[in-house]
Amino acid sequence: MVVLLVAAAVAALVVQSQRATLTDARHRTLAAAQSFAHAPGLLEALQGDTPTATLQPLAEEARTAAGIDALIVYRLDGTTLTHSDTAQLGKHVIGPYAEAAEGRAFTSTFDGALGRSVVSAVPVKDAAGNVVAIVSAPVTVESVQNSVDRQLPVLLIGATAAAALAAGCAALVSRRLRRQTRGLGPAAMTRMYEHHDAVLHSVREGVLITDDTGRLLLANDEARRLLDLPADAEGHRVDTLGLDADTAELLASDRTADDEVHRSADRLLSLNKRPTTPTGVHGTSVVTLRDTTELRVLAGRAELARERLRLLYDAGMRIGSTLDVVRTAEELAEAAVPGFADIATVELQDPVLHGDAPDGATTELRRSAVAGLAEDHPLYPVGRLIDFAPGTPMAASVRDGRSVIEPDLVATTGWRTQDLERARQILDYGIHSLMVVPLQARGVTLGLVNFWRTQNSPPFDDEDLAFAREVGGRAAVCIDNARRYSREHTMAATLQRSLMPRELPAQEALDVAHRYLPAQAGVGGDWFDVIPLPGARVALAVGDVVGHGLHAAVTMGRLRIAVHNFSALDLPPDELLGHLDDLVARIDGEEGDGPDSSQVMTGATCFYAVYDAVGGRVSAATAGHLPMAVAHPDGTVEFVRPPVSPPLGLGAGMPVEAVELAVPEGSRLVLYTDGLLAARDRDVDAAMSALDDVLGGPVRPPEETCDSVIESMLLARPVDDVALVVARTRLLARDRVAEWDVPSDPEAVGPVRRACARRLADWGLEHIGFGTELILSELITNAVRYGAEPIHVRLLLTETLVCEVSDGSSTAPHIRRAADTDEGGRGLFLVARYAERWGTRYSPRGKTIWTSQSLTGGGPAEELSEDDLLGQWDDLAI
């Protein structure tokens, strides 16, 4: 490019030189011709005889001085008077001299005797003004070209030097540009600047560039639009452009800015300012600005949505933490205040509060929870039964099952029909907006939640309604779950109370105290029982069914009934638990094949002990249960640990073994379930050691012992059920026990019967002597006739009179109907008629037949003779 430019410049100079030389030649020839044509003496020389001789030297001298090729004088007839070529003198020439002959000078280029020349011709006039001759001054084109050629080397040398200098400068500039443009070529630079210009003016962000004097250097289209800049804003100071004072101050200052918000008309602009110099020295600065008006509106909405989501999440985490209806209603009210409403009230139907399903939508609701109110509030208090009047938002919400918004309570009157005076107080309190949302679950309206706003809070709108419905829907499900749980809990508790002992039976062998504490989860399967047995004996039973709820309570009741039934057979503890294990396994097998296969008894445990007040001995067996503690009168504690057996239903035919021990009078037998030991910060061994410490020490009554154990072992409400039984032992006085060994001889019956009669007299029981003698006579006779030795008779005076006849035979007696021809078969019938109760128990040494009689007498057979009783048998036989 540089070479082309230099070549063009040289060509232009050459052409210019040629043109200048030609022009100079014209000027010189014209000047020489005019000077010679007006030279003094020229006319005299022309009129002389030898004009050539006179004029030739003068013409040559003038030619040489003017630097022209010839100075020729022609007569009008074309005769040559002077010429640089003497061979031309005197010759006639024909040339373009007509114009000169007419008196006008001219300059022209034509071919003459010297060749192609630039010729100027000037007329020579006499005194009268007539043309008498013509002076011509030619310069050959060759001479002109020679002059140009002499200048050409200089031009070429200058052009070459200029080209070299330009090439070097171009190389240096190119190198520097490539370094500064990081190797980008012209095409890339062109595209970059095109893109830069396109982006600068098409981007939706304003861009300004200012200098250190606060003058605006550049502004793109978006900046002009956002700041309403005039078309000629560039080049002016920013404080003269009509900008906001703060904005102008920032643009003119040397400080930086990060997302500063400035106002421009009705827009909110976010400005960022940075220096363009890497060192940060104040110079030019670039300012970017964005219109954040809509963004801030959207951000406000997003922040509101985020806050609502957080409130919704918190409400979901808070509501339903318990299965209590009232507490759930309180959690609903607390979750809405103060994040959503200033005041929240919850009204529920009365059946819901008691765990029952609502009969239908009724406007009579009970206020169950309030949040956000001071003590002097004008709203109905908690517990108030409110019958919402027709036309109120509450009544409409209950009737239609829809939410109702009253954004301006001052402007509406329907809600005031409930209570005009209270409505005035509500407005005076500052409450101005109300929203009512029904609490619906499974298509049934359980109640209402009312949200109120006061003072400077904005009124409720449709967006608030969507949030309130979501919270109300979740709360309604939680309330319904709590209601259903309350119903099930009430049913289970009722069932459990009906299955647990309502009061302890009367007996003289033990002083008994008990405690039952339900778990946090509700009704469980822990149970206990105190069962009087004949012969001044008492059975103590305690058991545990895994789980809680209705099934656990039912299972507990089934086990307790089974224990009662088996204890009526007067079985020893090991045999009783063996039968109970078989029963549970059989029931589990039947239920395991049904639709409720998960509702089985497996996991139940039981401890069964029998205390004999005559001998002061305890016989006990366990089926997977914790050991019984025996607190002796001397303060020592012993844990009775029968051989371990699996829980009920898992014995698989394994035998249950019992343990027997003697306990002093005044000892305390302590039976309990594992809930007593289930503290989370200690294991079972540490808990039993703690129980040992509580039971040891001074002797305390059973009631005090129960309180002490519960207070020491349970620091809070237990996580599992707790059943505790404390029984203090008594011994039957020796003067209330009478025993005889009877030989296996029918004649021995009479003496023993008479000895029994005497003992009855000593006890003051002559009024029941006849029936007792008859009972003993029949039982001893049967033992002598059908039993085996040893035969033993015992009378026990407790709250009843107990007669026992033992023998070595295990044959079970039973009542049967005797034929008319039978000699016997009526003895047990007589025994059953005179005794209130009778039965048989077995032991390793045989069996014992026992009877129990009331000490007051007056039984159905008391005043009948033996013949009369036998007559009744005959009547029954008919």
Tab-separated table of N, CA and C in Angstrom, residues 615-730:
chain	number	residue	atom	x	y	z
A	615	GLY	N	-48.288	-70.761	105.689
A	615	GLY	CA	-46.888	-71.157	105.797
A	615	GLY	C	-45.910	-70.041	105.552
A	616	GLY	N	-46.380	-68.874	105.058
A	616	GLY	CA	-45.475	-67.767	104.770
A	616	GLY	C	-44.528	-68.074	103.625
A	617	ARG	N	-45.029	-68.724	102.595
A	617	ARG	CA	-44.194	-69.119	101.473
A	617	ARG	C	-44.753	-68.532	100.175
A	618	VAL	N	-43.838	-68.315	99.258
A	618	VAL	CA	-44.179	-67.773	97.952
A	618	VAL	C	-43.710	-68.746	96.885
A	619	SER	N	-44.614	-69.050	95.976
A	619	SER	CA	-44.275	-69.875	94.812
A	619	SER	C	-44.485	-69.004	93.577
A	620	ALA	N	-43.458	-68.951	92.699
A	620	ALA	CA	-43.521	-68.010	91.568
A	620	ALA	C	-42.935	-68.633	90.319
A	621	ALA	N	-43.413	-68.159	89.175
A	621	ALA	CA	-42.895	-68.568	87.862
A	621	ALA	C	-43.027	-67.376	86.924
A	622	THR	N	-42.192	-67.361	85.872
A	622	THR	CA	-42.189	-66.242	84.932
A	622	THR	C	-42.196	-66.745	83.504
A	623	ALA	N	-42.791	-65.940	82.630
A	623	ALA	CA	-42.761	-66.193	81.188
A	623	ALA	C	-42.173	-64.944	80.526
A	624	GLY	N	-40.850	-64.831	80.538
A	624	GLY	CA	-40.164	-63.721	79.903
A	624	GLY	C	-40.273	-62.409	80.628
A	625	HIS	N	-40.717	-62.401	81.878
A	625	HIS	CA	-40.940	-61.146	82.591
A	625	HIS	C	-39.798	-60.869	83.551
A	626	LEU	N	-39.727	-59.610	83.999
A	626	LEU	CA	-38.707	-59.188	84.953
A	626	LEU	C	-38.948	-59.833	86.320
A	627	PRO	N	-37.893	-60.040	87.103
A	627	PRO	CA	-38.050	-60.731	88.396
A	627	PRO	C	-38.808	-59.893	89.414
A	628	MET	N	-39.404	-60.602	90.378
A	628	MET	CA	-40.085	-59.944	91.487
A	628	MET	C	-39.055	-59.589	92.559
A	629	ALA	N	-39.258	-58.415	93.174
A	629	ALA	CA	-38.388	-57.993	94.261
A	629	ALA	C	-39.072	-58.273	95.584
A	630	VAL	N	-38.297	-58.766	96.545
A	630	VAL	CA	-38.783	-59.021	97.903
A	630	VAL	C	-37.973	-58.150	98.847
A	631	ALA	N	-38.647	-57.172	99.470
A	631	ALA	CA	-37.997	-56.298	100.441
A	631	ALA	C	-38.267	-56.852	101.830
A	632	HIS	N	-37.262	-57.386	102.459
A	632	HIS	CA	-37.418	-58.004	103.780
A	632	HIS	C	-37.537	-56.948	104.863
A	633	PRO	N	-38.118	-57.322	105.997
A	633	PRO	CA	-38.280	-56.338	107.083
A	633	PRO	C	-36.966	-55.778	107.584
A	634	ASP	N	-35.853	-56.507	107.426
A	634	ASP	CA	-34.562	-56.004	107.891
A	634	ASP	C	-33.920	-55.022	106.929
A	635	GLY	N	-34.599	-54.685	105.848
A	635	GLY	CA	-34.069	-53.696	104.912
A	635	GLY	C	-33.354	-54.271	103.712
A	636	THR	N	-33.109	-55.560	103.700
A	636	THR	CA	-32.449	-56.164	102.538
A	636	THR	C	-33.479	-56.412	101.429
A	637	VAL	N	-32.983	-56.449	100.212
A	637	VAL	CA	-33.833	-56.647	99.037
A	637	VAL	C	-33.309	-57.851	98.268
A	638	GLU	N	-34.241	-58.698	97.871
A	638	GLU	CA	-33.893	-59.896	97.110
A	638	GLU	C	-34.773	-59.950	95.869
A	639	PHE	N	-34.152	-60.251	94.729
A	639	PHE	CA	-34.896	-60.406	93.494
A	639	PHE	C	-35.130	-61.892	93.243
A	640	VAL	N	-36.393	-62.257	93.144
A	640	VAL	CA	-36.772	-63.659	92.914
A	640	VAL	C	-36.666	-63.922	91.415
A	641	ARG	N	-35.759	-64.808	91.057
A	641	ARG	CA	-35.505	-65.090	89.644
A	641	ARG	C	-35.804	-66.554	89.359
A	642	PRO	N	-37.033	-66.850	88.984
A	642	PRO	CA	-37.327	-68.224	88.565
A	642	PRO	C	-36.537	-68.553	87.301
A	643	PRO	N	-36.413	-69.829	86.982
A	643	PRO	CA	-35.749	-70.192	85.726
A	643	PRO	C	-36.415	-69.478	84.549
A	644	VAL	N	-35.559	-68.950	83.693
A	644	VAL	CA	-36.063	-68.110	82.595
A	644	VAL	C	-36.856	-68.947	81.610
A	645	SER	N	-38.005	-68.413	81.213
A	645	SER	CA	-38.832	-69.029	80.179
A	645	SER	C	-39.124	-67.983	79.115
A	646	PRO	N	-39.369	-68.382	77.855
A	646	PRO	CA	-39.648	-67.406	76.788
A	646	PRO	C	-40.967	-66.690	77.040
A	647	PRO	N	-41.191	-65.576	76.349
A	647	PRO	CA	-42.494	-64.904	76.450
A	647	PRO	C	-43.619	-65.830	76.003
A	648	LEU	N	-44.821	-65.442	76.358
A	648	LEU	CA	-45.991	-66.271	76.064
A	648	LEU	C	-46.146	-66.449	74.556
A	649	GLY	N	-46.461	-67.687	74.178
A	649	GLY	CA	-46.652	-68.013	72.779
A	649	GLY	C	-45.400	-68.496	72.088
A	650	LEU	N	-44.226	-68.388	72.763
A	650	LEU	CA	-42.962	-68.797	72.157
A	650	LEU	C	-42.320	-69.971	72.886
A	651	GLY	N	-43.062	-70.549	73.851
A	651	GLY	CA	-42.490	-71.642	74.629
A	651	GLY	C	-42.240	-72.903	73.818
A	652	ALA	N	-43.072	-73.155	72.816
A	652	ALA	CA	-42.909	-74.319	71.930
A	652	ALA	C	-42.781	-75.614	72.724
A	653	GLY	N	-43.602	-75.734	73.775
A	653	GLY	CA	-43.608	-76.973	74.537
A	653	GLY	C	-42.551	-77.065	75.614
A	654	MET	N	-41.729	-76.042	75.764
A	654	MET	CA	-40.697	-76.060	76.808
A	654	MET	C	-41.366	-75.925	78.175
A	655	PRO	N	-40.878	-76.658	79.153
A	655	PRO	CA	-41.509	-76.594	80.481
A	655	PRO	C	-41.226	-75.275	81.172
A	656	VAL	N	-42.182	-74.854	81.990
A	656	VAL	CA	-42.014	-73.673	82.819
A	656	VAL	C	-41.716	-74.147	84.233
A	657	GLU	N	-40.676	-73.622	84.814
A	657	GLU	CA	-40.267	-74.042	86.154
A	657	GLU	C	-40.578	-72.947	87.158
A	658	ALA	N	-40.928	-73.377	88.365
A	658	ALA	CA	-41.276	-72.446	89.440
A	658	ALA	C	-40.197	-72.464	90.503
A	659	VAL	N	-40.194	-71.418	91.299
A	659	VAL	CA	-39.291	-71.324	92.433
A	659	VAL	C	-40.140	-71.045	93.669
A	660	GLU	N	-39.728	-71.562	94.807
A	660	GLU	CA	-40.482	-71.399	96.052
A	660	GLU	C	-39.535	-70.945	97.138
A	661	LEU	N	-39.988	-70.000	97.952
A	661	LEU	CA	-39.161	-69.492	99.026
A	661	LEU	C	-40.057	-69.035	100.167
A	662	ALA	N	-39.467	-69.008	101.348
A	662	ALA	CA	-40.165	-68.528	102.539
A	662	ALA	C	-39.858	-67.052	102.729
A	663	VAL	N	-40.887	-66.279	103.094
A	663	VAL	CA	-40.704	-64.847	103.331
A	663	VAL	C	-41.230	-64.516	104.714
A	664	PRO	N	-40.512	-63.701	105.474
A	664	PRO	CA	-40.986	-63.326	106.808
A	664	PRO	C	-42.233	-62.453	106.716
A	665	GLU	N	-42.976	-62.448	107.808
A	665	GLU	CA	-44.139	-61.572	107.842
A	665	GLU	C	-43.681	-60.117	107.787
A	666	GLY	N	-44.417	-59.313	107.046
A	666	GLY	CA	-44.043	-57.908	106.871
A	666	GLY	C	-43.154	-57.659	105.676
A	667	SER	N	-42.784	-58.692	104.950
A	667	SER	CA	-42.011	-58.492	103.728
A	667	SER	C	-42.901	-57.859	102.663
A	668	ARG	N	-42.260	-57.113	101.726
A	668	ARG	CA	-42.997	-56.487	100.642
A	668	ARG	C	-42.635	-57.164	99.319
A	669	LEU	N	-43.673	-57.686	98.685
A	669	LEU	CA	-43.502	-58.299	97.380
A	669	LEU	C	-43.780	-57.220	96.333
A	670	VAL	N	-42.803	-56.974	95.447
A	670	VAL	CA	-42.895	-55.881	94.472
A	670	VAL	C	-42.857	-56.489	93.072
A	671	LEU	N	-43.961	-56.346	92.355
A	671	LEU	CA	-44.051	-56.778	90.963
A	671	LEU	C	-44.229	-55.540	90.086
A	672	TYR	N	-43.624	-55.535	88.895
A	672	TYR	CA	-43.604	-54.339	88.062
A	672	TYR	C	-43.412	-54.753	86.604
A	673	THR	N	-43.651	-53.798	85.730
A	673	THR	CA	-43.399	-54.011	84.300
A	673	THR	C	-42.154	-53.229	83.883
A	674	ASP	N	-41.686	-53.474	82.650
A	674	ASP	CA	-40.411	-52.889	82.231
A	674	ASP	C	-40.491	-51.383	82.028
A	675	GLY	N	-41.691	-50.806	81.978
A	675	GLY	CA	-41.781	-49.356	81.878
A	675	GLY	C	-41.179	-48.645	83.072
A	676	LEU	N	-41.142	-49.312	84.225
A	676	LEU	CA	-40.549	-48.712	85.410
A	676	LEU	C	-39.038	-48.559	85.262
A	677	LEU	N	-38.423	-49.395	84.448
A	677	LEU	CA	-36.970	-49.384	84.312
A	677	LEU	C	-36.522	-48.754	82.997
A	678	ALA	N	-37.453	-48.249	82.207
A	678	ALA	CA	-37.129	-47.858	80.832
A	678	ALA	C	-36.643	-46.427	80.737
A	679	ALA	N	-35.821	-45.982	81.675
A	679	ALA	CA	-35.212	-44.659	81.539
A	679	ALA	C	-34.148	-44.714	80.454
A	680	ARG	N	-34.042	-43.646	79.653
A	680	ARG	CA	-33.164	-43.679	78.483
A	680	ARG	C	-31.686	-43.563	78.845
A	681	ASP	N	-31.388	-43.072	80.058
A	681	ASP	CA	-29.992	-42.828	80.401
A	681	ASP	C	-29.387	-43.940	81.250
A	682	ARG	N	-30.036	-45.083	81.308
A	682	ARG	CA	-29.468	-46.178	82.091
A	682	ARG	C	-29.964	-47.500	81.543
A	683	ASP	N	-29.159	-48.567	81.756
A	683	ASP	CA	-29.554	-49.878	81.280
A	683	ASP	C	-30.374	-50.575	82.353
A	684	VAL	N	-30.786	-51.836	82.048
A	684	VAL	CA	-31.680	-52.555	82.955
A	684	VAL	C	-30.989	-52.861	84.278
A	685	ASP	N	-29.720	-53.253	84.219
A	685	ASP	CA	-29.009	-53.583	85.459
A	685	ASP	C	-28.896	-52.365	86.370
A	686	ALA	N	-28.577	-51.199	85.761
A	686	ALA	CA	-28.492	-49.988	86.581
A	686	ALA	C	-29.858	-49.610	87.135
A	687	ALA	N	-30.919	-49.834	86.365
A	687	ALA	CA	-32.261	-49.521	86.843
A	687	ALA	C	-32.668	-50.433	87.985
A	688	MET	N	-32.335	-51.715	87.882
A	688	MET	CA	-32.680	-52.629	88.972
A	688	MET	C	-31.858	-52.317	90.216
A	689	SER	N	-30.641	-51.865	90.034
A	689	SER	CA	-29.845	-51.441	91.190
A	689	SER	C	-30.484	-50.228	91.854
A	690	ALA	N	-30.997	-49.293	91.026
A	690	ALA	CA	-31.691	-48.135	91.595
A	690	ALA	C	-32.951	-48.558	92.332
A	691	LEU	N	-33.669	-49.535	91.773
A	691	LEU	CA	-34.866	-50.046	92.451
A	691	LEU	C	-34.496	-50.700	93.774
A	692	ASP	N	-33.391	-51.408	93.793
A	692	ASP	CA	-32.903	-52.015	95.043
A	692	ASP	C	-32.675	-50.937	96.093
A	693	ASP	N	-32.081	-49.810	95.669
A	693	ASP	CA	-31.811	-48.728	96.631
A	693	ASP	C	-33.108	-48.123	97.167
A	694	VAL	N	-34.109	-47.996	96.306
A	694	VAL	CA	-35.374	-47.385	96.743
A	694	VAL	C	-36.101	-48.300	97.727
A	695	LEU	N	-36.095	-49.615	97.463
A	695	LEU	CA	-36.853	-50.541	98.316
A	695	LEU	C	-36.136	-50.846	99.621
A	696	GLY	N	-34.841	-50.684	99.653
A	696	GLY	CA	-34.098	-50.968	100.880
A	696	GLY	C	-34.343	-49.910	101.938
A	697	GLY	N	-33.832	-50.173	103.097
A	697	GLY	CA	-33.955	-49.210	104.186
A	697	GLY	C	-35.162	-49.478	105.064
A	698	PRO	N	-35.653	-48.426	105.723
A	698	PRO	CA	-36.754	-48.617	106.686
A	698	PRO	C	-38.007	-49.170	106.002
A	699	VAL	N	-38.761	-49.916	106.791
A	699	VAL	CA	-39.999	-50.493	106.280
A	699	VAL	C	-41.052	-49.396	106.148
A	700	ARG	N	-41.719	-49.381	105.001
A	700	ARG	CA	-42.762	-48.399	104.741
A	700	ARG	C	-44.028	-49.114	104.292
A	701	PRO	N	-45.183	-48.517	104.528
A	701	PRO	CA	-46.428	-49.132	104.052
A	701	PRO	C	-46.413	-49.251	102.520
A	702	PRO	N	-47.234	-50.125	101.986
A	702	PRO	CA	-47.249	-50.313	100.537
A	702	PRO	C	-47.549	-49.028	99.754
A	703	GLU	N	-48.488	-48.197	100.267
A	703	GLU	CA	-48.804	-46.968	99.542
A	703	GLU	C	-47.598	-46.042	99.465
A	704	GLU	N	-46.910	-45.864	100.580
A	704	GLU	CA	-45.718	-45.022	100.574
A	704	GLU	C	-44.629	-45.622	99.702
A	705	THR	N	-44.546	-46.951	99.717
A	705	THR	CA	-43.545	-47.597	98.872
A	705	THR	C	-43.819	-47.328	97.398
A	706	CYS	N	-45.089	-47.400	96.993
A	706	CYS	CA	-45.441	-47.101	95.596
A	706	CYS	C	-45.051	-45.681	95.222
A	707	ASP	N	-45.403	-44.724	96.097
A	707	ASP	CA	-45.068	-43.333	95.801
A	707	ASP	C	-43.562	-43.133	95.707
A	708	SER	N	-42.819	-43.745	96.612
A	708	SER	CA	-41.369	-43.589	96.606
A	708	SER	C	-40.746	-44.179	95.353
A	709	VAL	N	-41.236	-45.351	94.955
A	709	VAL	CA	-40.678	-45.992	93.757
A	709	VAL	C	-40.979	-45.156	92.516
A	710	ILE	N	-42.203	-44.685	92.370
A	710	ILE	CA	-42.571	-43.889	91.189
A	710	ILE	C	-41.782	-42.593	91.153
A	711	GLU	N	-41.644	-41.927	92.287
A	711	GLU	CA	-40.935	-40.657	92.331
A	711	GLU	C	-39.452	-40.817	92.033
A	712	SER	N	-38.862	-41.896	92.509
A	712	SER	CA	-37.422	-42.082	92.326
A	712	SER	C	-37.065	-42.648	90.959
A	713	MET	N	-37.891	-43.548	90.452
A	713	MET	CA	-37.545	-44.244	89.211
A	713	MET	C	-37.990	-43.480	87.967
A	714	LEU	N	-39.027	-42.665	88.078
A	714	LEU	CA	-39.566	-41.965	86.911
A	714	LEU	C	-39.421	-40.469	87.135
A	715	LEU	N	-38.564	-39.841	86.342
A	715	LEU	CA	-38.354	-38.403	86.467
A	715	LEU	C	-39.353	-37.599	85.650
A	716	ALA	N	-39.997	-38.219	84.698
A	716	ALA	CA	-40.984	-37.554	83.847
A	716	ALA	C	-42.030	-38.587	83.470
A	717	ARG	N	-42.962	-38.160	82.627
A	717	ARG	CA	-43.977	-39.103	82.185
A	717	ARG	C	-43.310	-40.234	81.413
A	718	PRO	N	-43.637	-41.479	81.745
A	718	PRO	CA	-42.909	-42.605	81.154
A	718	PRO	C	-43.180	-42.728	79.664
A	719	VAL	N	-42.169	-43.257	78.956
A	719	VAL	CA	-42.330	-43.526	77.535
A	719	VAL	C	-43.065	-44.834	77.307
A	720	ASP	N	-43.172	-45.656	78.349
A	720	ASP	CA	-43.901	-46.917	78.256
A	720	ASP	C	-44.809	-47.030	79.473
A	721	ASP	N	-45.813	-47.899	79.361
A	721	ASP	CA	-46.720	-48.096	80.494
A	721	ASP	C	-45.946	-48.592	81.709
A	722	VAL	N	-46.487	-48.265	82.872
A	722	VAL	CA	-45.900	-48.736	84.126
A	722	VAL	C	-47.004	-49.333	84.979
A	723	ALA	N	-46.833	-50.600	85.350
A	723	ALA	CA	-47.726	-51.258	86.308
A	723	ALA	C	-46.867	-51.670	87.501
A	724	LEU	N	-47.310	-51.290	88.686
A	724	LEU	CA	-46.548	-51.549	89.905
A	724	LEU	C	-47.481	-52.082	90.976
A	725	VAL	N	-47.106	-53.185	91.614
A	725	VAL	CA	-47.877	-53.783	92.707
A	725	VAL	C	-46.930	-54.007	93.876
A	726	VAL	N	-47.303	-53.486	95.037
A	726	VAL	CA	-46.537	-53.693	96.272
A	726	VAL	C	-47.466	-54.367	97.272
A	727	ALA	N	-47.107	-55.563	97.716
A	727	ALA	CA	-47.951	-56.340	98.639
A	727	ALA	C	-47.123	-56.686	99.884
A	728	ARG	N	-47.616	-56.255	101.055
A	728	ARG	CA	-46.939	-56.588	102.311
A	728	ARG	C	-47.575	-57.848	102.884
A	729	THR	N	-46.743	-58.812	103.251
A	729	THR	CA	-47.227	-60.141	103.662
A	729	THR	C	-47.720	-60.134	105.101
A	730	ARG	N	-48.723	-60.966	105.286
A	730	ARG	CA	-49.216	-61.267	106.639
A	730	ARG	C	-49.171	-62.781	106.845
